[in-house]
Amino acid sequence: CELRVCDDSAIFGVFCRRWGVPLVDGGTVRLPRLLGQSRALDLILTGRPVHAEEALAMGLTNRVVARGTARSAAEALAAEIASFPEQDCIRMDRRSALEQWGFPDEGHALLNEYRLGSSVLGRAVAGAARFRDGAGRGGSFEDSGTPVSKL
């Protein structure tokens, strides 16, 4: 999952550790990429429980919401992202963020970002013009034409 929403009662962990079962579902690959080596090894080696607030602090989840509201909050987040103009822009930025891991260095990753961004830049002129004319200044996005996140 790229964006993760959990409720405040969620508990995460590599609990297979407690029964001597190895991680064979990608956990030894995905957790270090998501959390960094040290935090991932903490979970992988100890099998300790991680409660929602700690999971948020370490990047295991992106949002913590009230008990029983995780699904509706995740759906609202998805709807918010889907409401943004120029979905191709979002797709290219997402693609660049995911592909950057496969490049040998930052320079190649930056070239890829430029290539992908340039492919949709022409359609971004209208949004840039709205910003130039004052929309979104001072962190206010009420006049951007898209909903402002409540999450």
Coordinates of N, CA and C in Angstrom, one line a residue:
C1 N 0.8 -1.2 0.0 CA 0.0 0.0 0.0 C 0.9 1.2 0.0
E2 N 0.5 2.2 -0.8 CA 1.3 3.4 -0.9 C 0.8 4.4 0.2
L3 N -0.5 4.5 0.4 CA -1.0 5.3 1.5 C -1.8 4.4 2.4
R4 N -1.5 4.5 3.7 CA -2.1 3.6 4.7 C -2.8 4.4 5.7
V5 N -4.0 4.0 6.0 CA -4.9 4.6 7.0 C -5.2 3.5 8.0
C6 N -5.1 3.8 9.3 CA -5.5 2.8 10.3 C -6.2 3.5 11.4
D7 N -7.0 2.8 12.2 CA -7.7 3.4 13.3 C -6.8 3.3 14.5
D8 N -7.2 4.1 15.5 CA -6.3 4.3 16.7 C -6.2 3.0 17.6
S9 N -6.9 2.0 17.2 CA -6.8 0.7 18.0 C -5.9 -0.3 17.3
A10 N -5.4 0.1 16.1 CA -4.6 -0.8 15.3 C -3.3 -1.2 16.0
I11 N -2.9 -2.5 15.8 CA -1.6 -3.0 16.3 C -0.9 -3.7 15.2
F12 N 0.3 -3.3 14.8 CA 1.1 -3.9 13.8 C 2.2 -4.7 14.4
G13 N 2.8 -5.6 13.6 CA 3.9 -6.4 14.1 C 4.3 -7.5 13.1
V14 N 5.5 -8.0 13.3 CA 5.9 -9.2 12.6 C 5.8 -10.3 13.6
F15 N 4.5 -10.7 13.8 CA 4.2 -11.7 14.8 C 4.6 -13.1 14.5
C16 N 4.9 -13.4 13.2 CA 5.4 -14.7 12.9 C 6.7 -15.0 13.6
R17 N 7.4 -14.0 14.0 CA 8.6 -14.2 14.8 C 8.4 -15.0 16.0
R18 N 7.3 -14.8 16.6 CA 6.9 -15.5 17.9 C 6.7 -17.0 17.8
W19 N 6.6 -17.5 16.5 CA 6.4 -18.9 16.3 C 7.5 -19.5 15.5
G20 N 8.5 -18.7 15.2 CA 9.7 -19.3 14.5 C 9.4 -19.4 13.0
V21 N 8.5 -18.7 12.5 CA 8.1 -18.7 11.1 C 8.8 -17.6 10.3
P22 N 9.5 -17.9 9.2 CA 10.3 -16.9 8.5 C 9.3 -16.0 7.7
L23 N 9.8 -14.8 7.4 CA 9.0 -13.9 6.5 C 9.3 -14.4 5.1
V24 N 8.3 -14.8 4.4 CA 8.4 -15.2 3.0 C 7.4 -14.5 2.1
D25 N 6.8 -13.5 2.7 CA 5.8 -12.7 1.9 C 6.3 -11.4 1.5
G26 N 7.6 -11.2 1.5 CA 8.1 -9.9 1.0 C 8.4 -8.9 2.2
G27 N 8.2 -9.3 3.4 CA 8.4 -8.4 4.5 C 9.8 -8.0 4.7
T28 N 10.8 -8.9 4.4 CA 12.2 -8.5 4.6 C 12.7 -7.5 3.5
V29 N 11.9 -7.4 2.5 CA 12.2 -6.5 1.4 C 11.4 -5.2 1.5
R30 N 10.1 -5.3 1.7 CA 9.2 -4.1 1.8 C 9.4 -3.3 3.0
L31 N 9.5 -3.9 4.2 CA 9.7 -3.1 5.4 C 10.9 -2.2 5.4
P32 N 12.1 -2.7 5.0 CA 13.3 -1.8 5.0 C 13.1 -0.7 4.0
R33 N 12.4 -1.0 2.9 CA 12.2 0.1 1.9 C 11.2 1.1 2.4
L34 N 10.3 0.7 3.2 CA 9.3 1.6 3.7 C 9.8 2.4 4.9
L35 N 10.4 1.7 5.8 CA 10.8 2.2 7.1 C 12.3 2.6 7.3
G36 N 13.1 2.1 6.5 CA 14.6 2.1 6.7 C 15.0 0.9 7.4
Q37 N 16.3 0.6 7.2 CA 16.9 -0.7 7.7 C 16.7 -0.9 9.2
S38 N 17.1 0.1 10.0 CA 17.1 0.0 11.5 C 15.7 -0.3 12.0
R39 N 14.7 0.5 11.6 CA 13.3 0.3 12.1 C 12.8 -1.0 11.6
A40 N 13.0 -1.3 10.4 CA 12.5 -2.6 9.9 C 13.1 -3.8 10.7
L41 N 14.4 -3.7 10.9 CA 15.0 -4.8 11.7 C 14.5 -4.9 13.1
D42 N 14.2 -3.7 13.7 CA 13.6 -3.7 15.0 C 12.3 -4.6 15.0
L43 N 11.5 -4.4 14.0 CA 10.2 -5.1 13.9 C 10.5 -6.6 13.5
I44 N 11.3 -6.8 12.6 CA 11.6 -8.2 12.1 C 12.2 -9.0 13.1
L45 N 13.2 -8.5 13.9 CA 13.9 -9.3 14.9 C 13.2 -9.5 16.2
T46 N 12.4 -8.5 16.6 CA 11.8 -8.6 17.9 C 10.4 -9.1 17.9
G47 N 9.7 -8.9 16.8 CA 8.3 -9.3 16.7 C 7.4 -8.6 17.7
R48 N 7.8 -7.4 18.1 CA 7.1 -6.6 19.1 C 5.9 -6.0 18.5
P49 N 4.8 -5.7 19.3 CA 3.7 -5.0 18.8 C 4.0 -3.5 18.6
V50 N 3.4 -2.9 17.6 CA 3.6 -1.5 17.3 C 2.1 -0.9 17.2
H51 N 1.8 0.0 18.2 CA 0.5 0.6 18.2 C 0.4 1.7 17.3
A52 N -0.8 2.1 17.0 CA -1.1 3.1 15.9 C -0.2 4.4 15.9
E53 N -0.1 5.0 17.1 CA 0.7 6.3 17.1 C 2.1 6.0 16.8
E54 N 2.7 5.0 17.3 CA 4.1 4.7 17.0 C 4.2 4.3 15.5
A55 N 3.3 3.6 15.0 CA 3.3 3.2 13.5 C 3.2 4.5 12.7
L56 N 2.5 5.5 13.1 CA 2.4 6.8 12.4 C 3.8 7.5 12.5
A57 N 4.4 7.5 13.7 CA 5.7 8.2 13.8 C 6.8 7.5 13.0
M58 N 6.7 6.2 12.8 CA 7.8 5.5 12.1 C 7.5 5.4 10.6
G59 N 6.3 5.8 10.2 CA 6.0 5.7 8.7 C 5.3 4.5 8.3
L60 N 4.9 3.6 9.2 CA 4.2 2.4 8.9 C 2.8 2.7 8.5
T61 N 2.2 3.8 8.9 CA 0.9 4.2 8.5 C 1.0 5.7 8.2
N62 N 0.2 6.2 7.4 CA 0.2 7.7 7.0 C -0.8 8.5 7.8
R63 N -1.9 7.8 8.3 CA -3.0 8.5 9.0 C -3.5 7.6 10.1
V64 N -3.8 8.2 11.2 CA -4.5 7.5 12.3 C -5.8 8.2 12.5
V65 N -6.9 7.4 12.5 CA -8.2 8.0 12.6 C -9.0 7.3 13.8
A66 N -10.1 7.8 14.1 CA -10.9 7.2 15.2 C -11.3 5.8 14.9
R67 N -11.4 5.0 15.9 CA -11.8 3.6 15.8 C -13.1 3.4 15.0
G68 N -13.0 2.5 14.0 CA -14.2 2.2 13.2 C -14.3 3.1 12.0
T69 N -13.4 4.1 11.8 CA -13.5 5.0 10.7 C -12.4 4.9 9.6
A70 N -11.6 3.9 9.7 CA -10.4 3.7 8.8 C -10.9 3.6 7.4
R71 N -11.8 2.7 7.1 CA -12.3 2.5 5.7 C -12.9 3.8 5.1
S72 N -13.7 4.4 5.9 CA -14.3 5.6 5.3 C -13.3 6.7 5.1
A73 N -12.3 6.8 6.1 CA -11.3 7.8 5.9 C -10.4 7.5 4.7
A74 N -10.1 6.2 4.5 CA -9.3 5.8 3.3 C -10.0 6.1 2.0
E75 N -11.3 5.9 2.0 CA -12.1 6.2 0.8 C -12.2 7.7 0.6
A76 N -12.3 8.5 1.7 CA -12.3 9.9 1.5 C -11.0 10.4 1.0
L77 N -9.9 9.8 1.4 CA -8.6 10.2 0.9 C -8.5 9.9 -0.5
A78 N -8.9 8.7 -0.9 CA -8.9 8.3 -2.3 C -9.7 9.3 -3.2
A79 N -10.9 9.6 -2.7 CA -11.8 10.5 -3.4 C -11.1 11.9 -3.6
E80 N -10.5 12.4 -2.5 CA -9.8 13.7 -2.6 C -8.7 13.7 -3.6
I81 N -7.9 12.6 -3.7 CA -6.8 12.5 -4.7 C -7.5 12.4 -6.1
A82 N -8.5 11.7 -6.2 CA -9.2 11.5 -7.5 C -9.8 12.9 -8.0
S83 N -10.1 13.8 -7.0 CA -10.7 15.0 -7.4 C -9.8 16.1 -7.9
F84 N -8.5 15.9 -7.8 CA -7.5 16.8 -8.2 C -7.5 16.9 -9.7
P85 N -7.3 18.1 -10.3 CA -7.2 18.3 -11.7 C -5.9 17.6 -12.2
E86 N -5.9 17.3 -13.5 CA -4.7 16.8 -14.2 C -4.2 15.5 -13.5
Q87 N -5.0 14.5 -13.6 CA -4.6 13.2 -13.0 C -3.4 12.6 -13.6
D88 N -3.1 13.0 -14.9 CA -1.9 12.5 -15.5 C -0.6 13.1 -14.8
C89 N -0.8 14.3 -14.2 CA 0.3 14.8 -13.4 C 0.6 14.0 -12.2
I90 N -0.5 13.6 -11.5 CA -0.4 12.8 -10.3 C 0.3 11.4 -10.7
R91 N -0.2 10.8 -11.8 CA 0.3 9.5 -12.2 C 1.8 9.6 -12.6
M92 N 2.3 10.7 -13.2 CA 3.7 10.8 -13.6 C 4.5 11.1 -12.3
D93 N 4.0 11.9 -11.4 CA 4.8 12.1 -10.1 C 4.9 10.8 -9.3
R94 N 3.8 10.0 -9.3 CA 3.8 8.7 -8.6 C 4.8 7.8 -9.3
R95 N 4.7 7.8 -10.6 CA 5.7 6.9 -11.3 C 7.1 7.3 -11.1
S96 N 7.4 8.6 -11.1 CA 8.8 9.0 -10.8 C 9.2 8.6 -9.4
A97 N 8.4 8.8 -8.4 CA 8.7 8.4 -7.1 C 9.0 6.9 -7.0
L98 N 8.2 6.1 -7.7 CA 8.4 4.6 -7.6 C 9.6 4.2 -8.4
E99 N 9.8 4.8 -9.6 CA 11.0 4.4 -10.4 C 12.3 4.8 -9.9
Q100 N 12.4 5.9 -9.1 CA 13.6 6.4 -8.7 C 14.5 5.4 -8.0
W101 N 13.9 4.4 -7.4 CA 14.7 3.3 -6.7 C 15.5 2.5 -7.6
G102 N 15.1 2.5 -8.9 CA 15.8 1.6 -9.9 C 17.0 2.3 -10.6
F103 N 17.2 3.6 -10.3 CA 18.3 4.3 -10.9 C 19.6 4.2 -10.1
P104 N 20.7 4.2 -10.8 CA 22.0 4.1 -10.1 C 22.4 5.3 -9.2
D105 N 21.8 6.4 -9.5 CA 22.2 7.6 -8.7 C 21.1 8.7 -8.8
E106 N 21.2 9.7 -8.0 CA 20.2 10.7 -7.9 C 20.1 11.5 -9.2
G107 N 21.2 11.7 -9.9 CA 21.2 12.4 -11.2 C 20.3 11.7 -12.2
H108 N 20.4 10.4 -12.3 CA 19.5 9.7 -13.3 C 18.0 9.8 -12.9
A109 N 17.8 9.7 -11.6 CA 16.4 9.8 -11.1 C 15.9 11.2 -11.4
L110 N 16.7 12.2 -11.2 CA 16.2 13.6 -11.5 C 15.9 13.7 -13.0
L111 N 16.7 13.1 -13.8 CA 16.4 13.2 -15.3 C 15.1 12.5 -15.6
N112 N 14.9 11.4 -14.9 CA 13.6 10.7 -15.2 C 12.4 11.5 -14.7
E113 N 12.6 12.2 -13.5 CA 11.5 13.0 -13.0 C 11.2 14.1 -14.1
Y114 N 12.3 14.7 -14.6 CA 12.1 15.8 -15.6 C 11.4 15.3 -16.8
R115 N 11.8 14.1 -17.3 CA 11.2 13.5 -18.5 C 9.7 13.3 -18.3
L116 N 9.4 12.6 -17.2 CA 8.0 12.3 -16.9 C 7.2 13.6 -16.7
G117 N 7.7 14.6 -15.9 CA 7.0 15.8 -15.7 C 6.8 16.6 -16.9
S118 N 7.8 16.6 -17.8 CA 7.7 17.4 -19.1 C 6.6 16.8 -19.9
S119 N 6.3 15.5 -19.8 CA 5.3 14.9 -20.7 C 3.9 15.5 -20.4
V120 N 3.7 16.1 -19.2 CA 2.4 16.6 -18.8 C 2.4 18.1 -18.5
L121 N 3.6 18.7 -18.6 CA 3.8 20.1 -18.2 C 2.8 21.0 -18.9
G122 N 2.6 20.8 -20.2 CA 1.8 21.7 -21.0 C 0.4 21.9 -20.5
R123 N -0.1 20.8 -19.9 CA -1.5 20.8 -19.3 C -1.6 21.5 -18.0
A124 N -0.4 21.8 -17.4 CA -0.4 22.3 -16.0 C -0.4 23.9 -16.1
V125 N -0.4 24.4 -17.2 CA -0.4 25.9 -17.4 C -1.6 26.6 -16.7
A126 N -2.8 26.0 -16.8 CA -4.0 26.6 -16.1 C -3.8 26.6 -14.6
G127 N -3.3 25.6 -14.0 CA -3.1 25.6 -12.6 C -2.0 26.6 -12.1
A128 N -1.0 26.7 -12.9 CA 0.1 27.6 -12.6 C -0.4 29.1 -12.7
A129 N -1.3 29.3 -13.7 CA -1.9 30.6 -13.9 C -2.8 31.0 -12.7
R130 N -3.5 30.0 -12.2 CA -4.4 30.3 -11.0 C -3.5 30.7 -9.8
F131 N -2.4 30.0 -9.6 CA -1.5 30.3 -8.5 C -0.9 31.7 -8.7
R132 N -0.4 32.0 -10.0 CA 0.1 33.3 -10.3 C -0.9 34.4 -9.9
D133 N -2.1 34.1 -10.1 CA -3.2 35.1 -9.9 C -3.6 35.2 -8.4
G134 N -3.0 34.4 -7.6 CA -3.2 34.5 -6.1 C -3.8 33.3 -5.5
A135 N -4.4 32.4 -6.2 CA -5.0 31.2 -5.6 C -3.9 30.4 -4.8
G136 N -4.3 30.0 -3.6 CA -3.4 29.1 -2.8 C -2.3 29.8 -2.1
R137 N -2.2 31.1 -2.2 CA -1.2 31.9 -1.5 C -1.4 31.8 0.0
G138 N -0.3 31.8 0.7 CA -0.4 31.7 2.2 C -0.9 30.4 2.7
G139 N -0.8 29.3 1.9 CA -1.3 28.0 2.3 C -2.8 27.8 2.3
S140 N -3.5 28.8 1.8 CA -5.0 28.6 1.7 C -5.3 28.0 0.3
F141 N -5.9 26.8 0.4 CA -6.3 26.2 -0.9 C -7.8 26.1 -1.1
E142 N -8.5 26.9 -0.3 CA -10.0 27.0 -0.4 C -10.4 27.4 -1.8
D143 N -9.6 28.1 -2.5 CA -10.0 28.6 -3.8 C -9.3 27.8 -5.0
S144 N -8.8 26.6 -4.6 CA -8.1 25.9 -5.7 C -9.0 25.1 -6.6
G145 N -10.2 24.9 -6.1 CA -11.2 24.1 -6.9 C -11.2 22.7 -6.5
T146 N -10.4 22.3 -5.5 CA -10.4 20.9 -5.1 C -10.6 21.0 -3.5
P147 N -11.1 19.9 -3.0 CA -11.4 19.9 -1.5 C -10.1 19.9 -0.7
V148 N -10.2 20.5 0.5 CA -9.1 20.6 1.4 C -9.2 19.4 2.3
S149 N -8.1 18.6 2.5 CA -8.2 17.4 3.3 C -8.5 17.8 4.8
K150 N -9.4 17.0 5.3 CA -9.7 17.1 6.8 C -9.0 16.0 7.6
L151 N -8.3 15.1 6.8 CA -7.6 14.0 7.5 C -6.2 14.4 8.0

